[in-house]
Short mmCIF file of C-alpha atoms and ligand atoms in Angstrom, two decimals:
data_model
loop_
_atom_site.label_atom_id
_atom_site.label_comp_id
_atom_site.label_asym_id
_atom_site.label_seq_id
_atom_site.Cartn_x
_atom_site.Cartn_y
_atom_site.Cartn_z
CA MET A 1 7.88 9.89 -14.62
CA ARG A 2 6.13 8.09 -11.78
CA LYS A 3 6.37 9.98 -8.50
CA PRO A 4 7.26 7.52 -5.76
CA ILE A 5 4.94 6.98 -2.75
CA ILE A 6 6.09 5.90 0.70
CA ALA A 7 3.26 4.80 2.90
CA GLY A 8 3.46 3.63 6.53
CA ASN A 9 1.12 0.96 7.68
CA TRP A 10 0.75 1.19 11.44
CA LYS A 11 -1.30 -1.97 11.60
CA MET A 12 -3.00 -2.53 15.06
CA PHE A 13 -0.56 -0.37 16.91
CA LYS A 14 -0.83 2.97 18.72
CA THR A 15 -3.59 4.53 20.75
CA ILE A 16 -5.11 7.81 19.63
CA ALA A 17 -2.60 9.81 21.72
CA GLU A 18 0.31 7.72 20.44
CA SER A 19 -0.67 7.99 16.72
CA SER A 20 -1.29 11.73 17.03
CA ALA A 21 2.13 12.15 18.66
CA THR A 22 3.82 10.14 15.93
CA ALA A 23 2.07 12.20 13.25
CA ALA A 24 3.20 15.45 14.97
CA GLN A 25 6.83 14.17 15.14
CA LEU A 26 6.82 13.10 11.55
CA LYS A 27 5.52 16.30 10.08
CA PRO A 28 8.65 18.57 10.60
CA LEU A 29 10.99 15.67 9.61
CA VAL A 30 9.42 15.42 6.08
CA ALA A 31 8.24 19.04 5.69
CA HIS A 32 10.71 19.69 2.83
CA THR A 33 10.29 16.40 1.10
CA ASN A 34 8.87 16.63 -2.40
CA HIS A 35 10.45 13.79 -4.29
CA CYS A 36 7.72 11.42 -3.15
CA GLU A 37 4.12 11.30 -1.81
CA ILE A 38 3.90 10.39 1.94
CA ALA A 39 1.06 8.66 3.68
CA VAL A 40 0.39 7.00 7.05
CA ALA A 41 -2.27 4.47 7.80
CA PRO A 42 -3.36 4.46 11.47
CA VAL A 43 -6.11 2.32 12.99
CA PHE A 44 -9.73 3.48 12.30
CA THR A 45 -10.21 5.01 15.71
CA SER A 46 -7.14 7.34 15.24
CA LEU A 47 -7.88 8.34 11.64
CA ARG A 48 -9.64 11.71 12.31
CA PHE A 49 -7.16 12.66 14.99
CA VAL A 50 -4.12 11.97 12.76
CA ALA A 51 -5.81 13.69 9.86
CA ASP A 52 -6.33 16.81 12.03
CA ARG A 53 -2.69 16.78 13.11
CA LEU A 54 -1.59 16.54 9.42
CA GLU A 55 -3.88 19.14 8.06
CA GLY A 56 -2.06 21.32 5.69
CA SER A 57 1.03 19.10 5.61
CA ASN A 58 2.40 16.96 2.80
CA ILE A 59 1.49 13.68 4.60
CA GLN A 60 -1.74 11.96 3.47
CA VAL A 61 -3.84 9.65 5.54
CA ALA A 62 -4.79 6.09 4.40
CA SER A 63 -7.07 3.57 6.01
CA GLN A 64 -5.94 -0.05 6.44
CA ASP A 65 -9.13 -1.51 5.04
CA ILE A 66 -12.44 -0.40 3.67
CA ALA A 67 -15.94 -1.95 3.40
CA ALA A 68 -16.94 -3.45 0.12
CA GLU A 69 -20.36 -1.82 0.65
CA ARG A 70 -21.04 1.77 -0.23
CA GLY A 71 -22.39 4.63 1.96
CA GLN A 72 -24.37 3.52 5.01
CA GLY A 73 -26.20 0.32 5.90
CA ALA A 74 -26.65 -2.59 8.27
CA TYR A 75 -23.06 -3.88 8.05
CA THR A 76 -21.89 -4.27 11.65
CA GLY A 77 -18.19 -3.53 12.06
CA GLU A 78 -17.56 -2.11 8.59
CA VAL A 79 -16.48 1.36 7.62
CA SER A 80 -17.40 2.61 4.19
CA GLY A 81 -15.26 4.64 1.81
CA GLU A 82 -17.46 7.68 2.22
CA MET A 83 -16.87 7.46 6.05
CA LEU A 84 -13.16 7.15 5.51
CA ARG A 85 -13.17 10.33 3.34
CA ASP A 86 -15.16 11.96 6.20
CA ALA A 87 -12.46 10.89 8.61
CA GLY A 88 -9.84 12.49 6.44
CA CYS A 89 -8.53 9.66 4.27
CA SER A 90 -7.49 10.04 0.71
CA LEU A 91 -6.09 6.53 0.20
CA ALA A 92 -7.20 3.02 1.36
CA ILE A 93 -5.07 -0.07 1.71
CA VAL A 94 -6.93 -2.98 0.13
CA GLY A 95 -6.19 -6.72 0.27
CA HIS A 96 -3.20 -6.54 2.75
CA SER A 97 -1.91 -10.12 3.14
CA GLU A 98 -2.86 -10.05 6.86
CA ARG A 99 -6.42 -9.45 5.86
CA ARG A 100 -6.20 -12.16 3.27
CA GLN A 101 -4.56 -14.57 5.76
CA TYR A 102 -6.48 -13.96 8.93
CA TYR A 103 -9.82 -12.51 7.85
CA GLY A 104 -10.67 -14.54 4.76
CA GLU A 105 -10.34 -11.85 2.18
CA THR A 106 -10.54 -13.34 -1.34
CA ASP A 107 -9.51 -11.99 -4.70
CA GLU A 108 -13.17 -11.20 -5.18
CA THR A 109 -13.53 -9.05 -1.96
CA VAL A 110 -10.33 -7.27 -2.84
CA ASN A 111 -11.88 -6.31 -6.18
CA ARG A 112 -15.10 -5.13 -4.55
CA LYS A 113 -13.15 -3.13 -1.91
CA ALA A 114 -10.95 -1.55 -4.65
CA ARG A 115 -14.06 -0.52 -6.55
CA ALA A 116 -15.74 0.83 -3.38
CA ALA A 117 -12.65 2.90 -2.70
CA LEU A 118 -12.64 4.39 -6.19
CA ASP A 119 -16.32 5.12 -6.00
CA ALA A 120 -15.78 7.01 -2.76
CA GLY A 121 -12.96 9.10 -4.30
CA LEU A 122 -10.21 7.23 -2.43
CA ARG A 123 -7.08 5.89 -4.13
CA PRO A 124 -6.75 2.18 -3.36
CA ILE A 125 -3.35 0.68 -2.55
CA ILE A 126 -3.99 -2.85 -3.75
CA CYS A 127 -1.64 -5.43 -2.14
CA VAL A 128 -0.59 -8.66 -3.86
CA GLY A 129 2.13 -11.10 -3.10
CA GLU A 130 2.86 -14.82 -2.77
CA THR A 131 3.47 -16.92 0.33
CA LEU A 132 6.73 -18.68 1.05
CA ALA A 133 5.29 -22.00 -0.07
CA GLU A 134 4.13 -20.49 -3.31
CA ARG A 135 7.58 -19.00 -3.96
CA ASP A 136 9.35 -22.15 -2.90
CA SER A 137 7.24 -24.09 -5.46
CA GLY A 138 8.04 -21.55 -8.22
CA ARG A 139 4.41 -20.20 -8.38
CA GLU A 140 5.04 -16.52 -7.43
CA ARG A 141 4.28 -15.14 -10.89
CA GLU A 142 1.15 -17.33 -11.30
CA VAL A 143 -0.18 -16.15 -7.89
CA ALA A 144 0.67 -12.49 -8.40
CA LYS A 145 -0.88 -12.49 -11.88
CA ARG A 146 -4.11 -14.13 -10.56
CA GLN A 147 -4.36 -11.61 -7.66
CA ILE A 148 -3.74 -8.48 -9.74
CA ASN A 149 -6.05 -9.53 -12.59
CA ALA A 150 -8.87 -10.28 -10.09
CA ALA A 151 -8.26 -7.01 -8.14
CA LEU A 152 -8.46 -4.98 -11.35
CA ALA A 153 -11.40 -6.87 -12.86
CA GLU A 154 -14.06 -4.51 -14.41
CA LEU A 155 -11.84 -1.44 -14.03
CA THR A 156 -11.14 0.92 -16.78
CA ALA A 157 -7.92 2.73 -17.83
CA VAL A 158 -9.35 5.90 -16.20
CA ASP A 159 -9.67 3.94 -12.87
CA LEU A 160 -6.13 2.64 -13.27
CA ASP A 161 -4.81 6.15 -13.10
CA ARG A 162 -6.00 6.35 -9.48
CA ILE A 163 -4.73 2.92 -8.41
CA ILE A 164 -1.56 2.07 -6.56
CA VAL A 165 -0.28 -1.49 -6.48
CA ALA A 166 1.88 -2.87 -3.61
CA TYR A 167 3.86 -6.07 -4.22
CA GLU A 168 4.30 -7.52 -0.77
CA PRO A 169 5.73 -11.08 -0.73
CA VAL A 170 4.11 -12.57 2.42
CA TRP A 171 7.49 -14.16 3.41
CA ALA A 172 9.07 -10.73 3.64
CA ILE A 173 6.37 -9.06 5.78
CA GLY A 174 7.40 -8.54 9.38
CA THR A 175 10.06 -11.23 9.09
CA GLY A 176 13.05 -9.04 8.65
CA ARG A 177 13.74 -11.00 5.44
CA THR A 178 13.53 -8.49 2.51
CA ALA A 179 13.28 -9.55 -1.05
CA THR A 180 16.45 -8.68 -2.83
CA PRO A 181 16.29 -5.72 -5.10
CA GLN A 182 16.49 -8.06 -8.05
CA GLN A 183 13.68 -10.23 -6.86
CA ALA A 184 11.53 -7.30 -6.27
CA GLN A 185 12.38 -5.70 -9.62
CA SER A 186 11.59 -8.88 -11.44
CA MET A 187 8.17 -9.15 -9.85
CA HIS A 188 7.36 -5.49 -10.31
CA ALA A 189 8.30 -5.66 -14.06
CA PHE A 190 6.18 -8.83 -14.36
CA LEU A 191 3.15 -7.16 -12.64
CA ARG A 192 3.48 -4.14 -14.91
CA SER A 193 3.51 -6.46 -17.93
CA VAL A 194 0.30 -8.26 -16.68
CA ILE A 195 -1.36 -4.83 -16.20
CA ALA A 196 -0.18 -3.82 -19.74
CA ASP A 197 -1.83 -7.02 -21.20
CA THR A 198 -5.23 -5.67 -20.00
CA PHE A 199 -4.93 -1.90 -20.03
CA GLY A 200 -2.16 -1.26 -22.61
CA GLU A 201 1.46 -0.38 -22.22
CA ALA A 202 1.00 3.43 -21.75
CA ALA A 203 -1.41 3.06 -18.85
CA ALA A 204 0.71 0.34 -17.27
CA GLN A 205 3.78 2.57 -17.36
CA ASP A 206 1.95 5.16 -15.29
CA VAL A 207 0.98 2.79 -12.44
CA ARG A 208 2.94 3.11 -9.26
CA ILE A 209 3.99 -0.24 -7.91
CA LEU A 210 5.26 -0.11 -4.34
CA TYR A 211 7.34 -2.80 -2.62
CA GLY A 212 6.51 -3.97 0.87
CA GLY A 213 8.31 -6.43 3.14
CA SER A 214 10.76 -5.43 5.85
CA VAL A 215 11.68 -2.12 4.27
CA LYS A 216 14.09 -0.25 6.55
CA PRO A 217 16.21 2.93 6.42
CA GLU A 218 19.17 0.63 5.58
CA ASN A 219 17.63 -1.02 2.48
CA ILE A 220 15.26 1.56 0.97
CA GLY A 221 18.02 3.15 -1.12
CA GLU A 222 18.99 -0.04 -2.98
CA LEU A 223 15.41 -1.00 -3.53
CA MET A 224 14.54 2.42 -5.00
CA ARG A 225 17.35 2.13 -7.46
CA GLU A 226 15.35 -0.47 -9.31
CA ASP A 227 13.46 0.84 -12.41
CA ASP A 228 9.99 -0.61 -11.61
CA LEU A 229 9.99 0.14 -7.82
CA ASP A 230 7.91 3.27 -7.28
CA GLY A 231 7.94 3.52 -3.54
CA ALA A 232 7.29 1.36 -0.50
CA LEU A 233 4.57 0.23 1.86
CA VAL A 234 6.35 0.06 5.24
CA GLY A 235 5.09 -1.74 8.33
CA GLY A 236 7.31 -2.05 11.44
CA ALA A 237 9.80 0.60 10.46
CA SER A 238 7.03 3.22 9.97
CA LEU A 239 5.99 3.12 13.58
CA ASP A 240 8.86 5.31 14.77
CA ALA A 241 8.72 8.81 13.20
CA ALA A 242 12.50 9.18 12.88
CA SER A 243 12.91 5.77 11.20
CA PHE A 244 10.00 6.39 8.82
CA ALA A 245 11.35 9.83 7.95
CA ARG A 246 14.73 8.31 7.10
CA ILE A 247 12.90 5.91 4.72
CA VAL A 248 10.94 8.72 3.11
CA ASN A 249 14.14 10.81 2.76
CA TYR A 250 16.09 7.96 1.22
CA LEU A 251 17.56 10.35 -1.34
CA GLY A 252 19.66 12.27 1.12
C1 LIG B 301 3.25 -4.25 5.71
O1 LIG B 301 2.61 -4.35 6.71
O2 LIG B 301 2.70 -3.95 4.67
C2 LIG B 301 4.66 -4.54 5.77
C3 LIG B 301 5.36 -4.52 4.67
O3 LIG B 301 5.27 -4.80 6.95
P1 LIG B 301 6.85 -4.86 7.39
O4 LIG B 301 7.49 -3.56 6.79
O5 LIG B 301 6.83 -4.80 8.85
O6 LIG B 301 7.39 -6.01 6.78
#
């Protein structure tokens, strides 16, 4: 059984005071939730504050990015996995489409960042997904396969155990246009089969594959009914504690 994970990506929203307040509001709303793992990803400057607020709770802290380099060094503007651990993170989002689109992240950097996260003891949430043009030209599988194979290059089945994949079709992120449960299921099953080709069926069956793209309290239930959907990466609807809690508590 794969335990679902519901993670909120707060993107470049919220000051320290605001993210700390949202974390404090969220805590009691999900205190009795144990059907899924829960995580929030604030901006770097808020990480330590949010982690302190969530200390002892069932909500984990994720970073939205991570340096490809390890430890410390002359890499202006970068934050290493070790520093993210120090700031209270246990997870790191890697290869989000906004980073690929606006900051030139490539399949190769995504792989380096995923490996850096693992080396630092963080679990990477590796994002893959096609653009609208790629879907419209029928290339969604080809793109997702290339992205996942590149992201997982040089990793072992032991590493795979600590990896989370997020399928996030770019056309569904922040657009209000969600993939249908069938479209998502079809891509998730495909991604699992691609992972199985490299790592074997048993290892692939254990990997959590999250869906991301305009997930809301109103559509999480139908998405989670699909066999290969193991949770969600939520952007906009995670910014409000009550809305995110409704998504986390989709069961009841
Ligand atoms: C995301 O940022 O990963 C995301 C899926 O955003 P949204 O839920 O707003 O579409």
